[in-house]
Structure formats: C-alpha cells, structure tokens
C-alpha cells in the first residue's frame, strides 16, 4: 500500500473485483449495491471513505464477505481526495495509515486486520 501524494489529506479506497461469472455477479450485485459503486470498465466494486468509523468497518466486512463468497480479493489503497469530494478526509496525524502498513506488511490476512481494528475502535 503506497502513501497518497498528499499525506495530509487522503481517502481510503476499499475495492474488490467483480465475481467471475454472470450468475455470481448478479448475486454479488445484491450484496454490494448498497455499499459500493461498480465500475464496468475495470470490473471493480469500490467505495471511498474519509473516516475510519463503525460504518467503514461494516462496509469493509461486507466487502470481505463478498470476496470470500465470490473468490475475489479486497484491496485497501490510500488515494488523493478528488475535487468533488465534500466529506471528511483522513489525515497524516491519524494512525490508520501506519496501522494498515504494519498489519499488511506483516502478512496478516485482512479478516484478522478487520477484527484488530474493530477491537481497537471499541477499546
């Protein structure tokens, strides 16, 4: 996971690839259409988040569940804030990026990462 061009303000992009068949994709649509947007050009579901809150964890869990069900992978990437973005942004003074780097660099499966982060948010 690379750091975004402006580490002072960035968004977390959570994405997964489309399911490998038309039938599975139709099932995937039912699960993901309320939490992510589909890009037919890249055949990828993605959502941008500017806060790391309970809703973000719920979205991440939904995408993890879909990835497991449909044989795809979840990707977490810090991205620059688009000009049209009106919501909050993650900032360099938050430790989320560093935590993600440490956990992913350690080779921890994403499901363990989600549990670790959600436990930390509650504690």
PDB file of C-alpha atoms in Angstrom:
ATOM      1  CA  UNK A   1       0.000   0.000   0.000  1.00  0.00           C
ATOM      2  CA  UNK A   2       1.619   3.233  -1.139  1.00  0.00           C
ATOM      3  CA  UNK A   3       1.183   6.523   0.653  1.00  0.00           C
ATOM      4  CA  UNK A   4      -1.044   9.037  -1.150  1.00  0.00           C
ATOM      5  CA  UNK A   5       0.505  12.045  -2.918  1.00  0.00           C
ATOM      6  CA  UNK A   6      -0.724  14.424  -0.178  1.00  0.00           C
ATOM      7  CA  UNK A   7      -0.396  12.538   3.114  1.00  0.00           C
ATOM      8  CA  UNK A   8      -2.021  15.461   4.930  1.00  0.00           C
ATOM      9  CA  UNK A   9      -5.428  14.637   3.368  1.00  0.00           C
ATOM     10  CA  UNK A  10      -6.435  11.381   1.710  1.00  0.00           C
ATOM     11  CA  UNK A  11      -9.238   8.850   1.369  1.00  0.00           C
ATOM     12  CA  UNK A  12      -9.266   5.109   1.860  1.00  0.00           C
ATOM     13  CA  UNK A  13     -10.419   3.240  -1.228  1.00  0.00           C
ATOM     14  CA  UNK A  14     -11.776  -0.223  -0.464  1.00  0.00           C
ATOM     15  CA  UNK A  15     -12.351  -2.358  -3.549  1.00  0.00           C
ATOM     16  CA  UNK A  16     -12.871  -5.877  -4.872  1.00  0.00           C
ATOM     17  CA  UNK A  17     -13.121  -7.360  -8.349  1.00  0.00           C
ATOM     18  CA  UNK A  18     -16.376  -8.496  -9.893  1.00  0.00           C
ATOM     19  CA  UNK A  19     -17.400 -12.109  -9.452  1.00  0.00           C
ATOM     20  CA  UNK A  20     -16.065 -14.383 -12.217  1.00  0.00           C
ATOM     21  CA  UNK A  21     -19.396 -15.407 -13.813  1.00  0.00           C
ATOM     22  CA  UNK A  22     -22.639 -13.651 -14.772  1.00  0.00           C
ATOM     23  CA  UNK A  23     -24.679 -15.669 -12.280  1.00  0.00           C
ATOM     24  CA  UNK A  24     -22.289 -14.953  -9.419  1.00  0.00           C
ATOM     25  CA  UNK A  25     -22.044 -11.305 -10.442  1.00  0.00           C
ATOM     26  CA  UNK A  26     -25.843 -10.954 -10.187  1.00  0.00           C
ATOM     27  CA  UNK A  27     -25.642 -12.366  -6.653  1.00  0.00           C
ATOM     28  CA  UNK A  28     -22.757 -10.023  -5.888  1.00  0.00           C
ATOM     29  CA  UNK A  29     -24.824  -7.031  -7.050  1.00  0.00           C
ATOM     30  CA  UNK A  30     -27.483  -7.900  -4.473  1.00  0.00           C
ATOM     31  CA  UNK A  31     -24.897  -7.902  -1.712  1.00  0.00           C
ATOM     32  CA  UNK A  32     -22.779  -4.909  -2.724  1.00  0.00           C
ATOM     33  CA  UNK A  33     -25.006  -2.352  -4.440  1.00  0.00           C
ATOM     34  CA  UNK A  34     -25.778  -0.572  -1.152  1.00  0.00           C
ATOM     35  CA  UNK A  35     -22.142  -0.279  -0.004  1.00  0.00           C
ATOM     36  CA  UNK A  36     -20.022   0.228  -3.141  1.00  0.00           C
ATOM     37  CA  UNK A  37     -20.131   1.503  -6.707  1.00  0.00           C
ATOM     38  CA  UNK A  38     -19.390  -0.702  -9.693  1.00  0.00           C
ATOM     39  CA  UNK A  39     -17.058   0.439 -12.480  1.00  0.00           C
ATOM     40  CA  UNK A  40     -17.790  -1.661 -15.588  1.00  0.00           C
ATOM     41  CA  UNK A  41     -14.557  -0.508 -17.240  1.00  0.00           C
ATOM     42  CA  UNK A  42     -12.358  -2.061 -14.559  1.00  0.00           C
ATOM     43  CA  UNK A  43     -14.968  -4.615 -13.381  1.00  0.00           C
ATOM     44  CA  UNK A  44     -14.343  -3.443  -9.831  1.00  0.00           C
ATOM     45  CA  UNK A  45     -16.555  -2.565  -6.885  1.00  0.00           C
ATOM     46  CA  UNK A  46     -15.145   0.348  -4.871  1.00  0.00           C
ATOM     47  CA  UNK A  47     -16.024   2.765  -2.112  1.00  0.00           C
ATOM     48  CA  UNK A  48     -14.160   5.790  -0.773  1.00  0.00           C
ATOM     49  CA  UNK A  49     -14.128   6.555   2.940  1.00  0.00           C
ATOM     50  CA  UNK A  50     -12.788   9.655   4.667  1.00  0.00           C
ATOM     51  CA  UNK A  51     -13.280   8.417   8.214  1.00  0.00           C
ATOM     52  CA  UNK A  52     -12.469   5.153   9.875  1.00  0.00           C
ATOM     53  CA  UNK A  53     -15.630   4.609  11.855  1.00  0.00           C
ATOM     54  CA  UNK A  54     -18.125   1.837  12.513  1.00  0.00           C
ATOM     55  CA  UNK A  55     -19.774   2.339   9.101  1.00  0.00           C
ATOM     56  CA  UNK A  56     -16.400   1.920   7.383  1.00  0.00           C
ATOM     57  CA  UNK A  57     -15.827  -1.315   9.316  1.00  0.00           C
ATOM     58  CA  UNK A  58     -19.276  -2.564   8.277  1.00  0.00           C
ATOM     59  CA  UNK A  59     -18.523  -1.774   4.619  1.00  0.00           C
ATOM     60  CA  UNK A  60     -15.126  -3.445   4.887  1.00  0.00           C
ATOM     61  CA  UNK A  61     -16.714  -6.534   6.444  1.00  0.00           C
ATOM     62  CA  UNK A  62     -19.344  -6.700   3.676  1.00  0.00           C
ATOM     63  CA  UNK A  63     -16.633  -6.497   1.015  1.00  0.00           C
ATOM     64  CA  UNK A  64     -14.561  -9.139   2.840  1.00  0.00           C
ATOM     65  CA  UNK A  65     -17.597 -11.433   2.976  1.00  0.00           C
ATOM     66  CA  UNK A  66     -18.257 -10.885  -0.738  1.00  0.00           C
ATOM     67  CA  UNK A  67     -14.629 -11.539  -1.594  1.00  0.00           C
ATOM     68  CA  UNK A  68     -14.729 -14.821   0.302  1.00  0.00           C
ATOM     69  CA  UNK A  69     -18.052 -15.872  -1.264  1.00  0.00           C
ATOM     70  CA  UNK A  70     -17.109 -14.996  -4.838  1.00  0.00           C
ATOM     71  CA  UNK A  71     -13.422 -15.832  -4.943  1.00  0.00           C
ATOM     72  CA  UNK A  72     -12.052 -12.303  -5.192  1.00  0.00           C
ATOM     73  CA  UNK A  73      -9.732 -10.177  -3.051  1.00  0.00           C
ATOM     74  CA  UNK A  74     -10.178  -6.980  -1.076  1.00  0.00           C
ATOM     75  CA  UNK A  75      -7.779  -4.129  -1.781  1.00  0.00           C
ATOM     76  CA  UNK A  76      -7.120  -1.151   0.501  1.00  0.00           C
ATOM     77  CA  UNK A  77      -5.474   1.869  -1.073  1.00  0.00           C
ATOM     78  CA  UNK A  78      -4.939   5.423   0.103  1.00  0.00           C
ATOM     79  CA  UNK A  79      -5.978   7.770  -2.702  1.00  0.00           C
ATOM     80  CA  UNK A  80      -5.862  11.527  -3.255  1.00  0.00           C
ATOM     81  CA  UNK A  81      -9.006  13.458  -2.389  1.00  0.00           C
ATOM     82  CA  UNK A  82     -10.999  14.104  -5.607  1.00  0.00           C
ATOM     83  CA  UNK A  83     -12.008  17.703  -6.312  1.00  0.00           C
ATOM     84  CA  UNK A  84     -15.710  16.841  -5.969  1.00  0.00           C
ATOM     85  CA  UNK A  85     -15.317  15.236  -2.503  1.00  0.00           C
ATOM     86  CA  UNK A  86     -17.423  17.047   0.110  1.00  0.00           C
ATOM     87  CA  UNK A  87     -16.939  14.721   3.075  1.00  0.00           C
ATOM     88  CA  UNK A  88     -14.264  14.282   5.724  1.00  0.00           C
ATOM     89  CA  UNK A  89     -10.757  13.137   4.867  1.00  0.00           C
ATOM     90  CA  UNK A  90      -8.191  11.035   6.644  1.00  0.00           C
ATOM     91  CA  UNK A  91      -5.105  12.953   7.678  1.00  0.00           C
ATOM     92  CA  UNK A  92      -1.442  12.296   8.348  1.00  0.00           C
ATOM     93  CA  UNK A  93      -1.937  12.780  12.078  1.00  0.00           C
ATOM     94  CA  UNK A  94      -4.307   9.788  12.239  1.00  0.00           C
ATOM     95  CA  UNK A  95      -2.580   6.477  12.790  1.00  0.00           C
ATOM     96  CA  UNK A  96      -4.801   4.451  10.423  1.00  0.00           C
ATOM     97  CA  UNK A  97      -2.351   4.506   7.518  1.00  0.00           C
ATOM     98  CA  UNK A  98       0.546   3.438   9.711  1.00  0.00           C
ATOM     99  CA  UNK A  99      -1.554   0.688  11.303  1.00  0.00           C
ATOM    100  CA  UNK A 100      -2.609  -0.622   7.877  1.00  0.00           C
ATOM    101  CA  UNK A 101       1.005  -0.566   6.669  1.00  0.00           C
ATOM    102  CA  UNK A 102       2.214  -2.521   9.704  1.00  0.00           C
ATOM    103  CA  UNK A 103      -0.591  -5.099   9.542  1.00  0.00           C
ATOM    104  CA  UNK A 104      -0.411  -5.647   5.794  1.00  0.00           C
ATOM    105  CA  UNK A 105       3.389  -5.710   5.786  1.00  0.00           C
ATOM    106  CA  UNK A 106       3.246  -8.414   8.447  1.00  0.00           C
ATOM    107  CA  UNK A 107       1.233 -10.552   6.023  1.00  0.00           C
ATOM    108  CA  UNK A 108      -1.794 -10.604   8.291  1.00  0.00           C
ATOM    109  CA  UNK A 109      -4.953 -11.776   6.483  1.00  0.00           C
ATOM    110  CA  UNK A 110      -7.475  -8.966   6.005  1.00  0.00           C
ATOM    111  CA  UNK A 111     -10.065 -10.695   8.193  1.00  0.00           C
ATOM    112  CA  UNK A 112      -7.639 -10.544  11.112  1.00  0.00           C
ATOM    113  CA  UNK A 113      -6.923  -6.911  10.295  1.00  0.00           C
ATOM    114  CA  UNK A 114     -10.631  -6.042  10.429  1.00  0.00           C
ATOM    115  CA  UNK A 115     -11.039  -7.744  13.805  1.00  0.00           C
ATOM    116  CA  UNK A 116      -7.952  -5.977  15.164  1.00  0.00           C
ATOM    117  CA  UNK A 117      -9.150  -2.579  14.006  1.00  0.00           C
ATOM    118  CA  UNK A 118     -12.723  -3.062  15.268  1.00  0.00           C
ATOM    119  CA  UNK A 119     -11.466  -4.213  18.670  1.00  0.00           C
ATOM    120  CA  UNK A 120      -9.233  -1.159  18.837  1.00  0.00           C
ATOM    121  CA  UNK A 121     -12.168   1.135  17.954  1.00  0.00           C
ATOM    122  CA  UNK A 122     -14.225  -0.288  20.812  1.00  0.00           C
ATOM    123  CA  UNK A 123     -11.416  -0.162  23.376  1.00  0.00           C
TER     124      UNK A 123
END
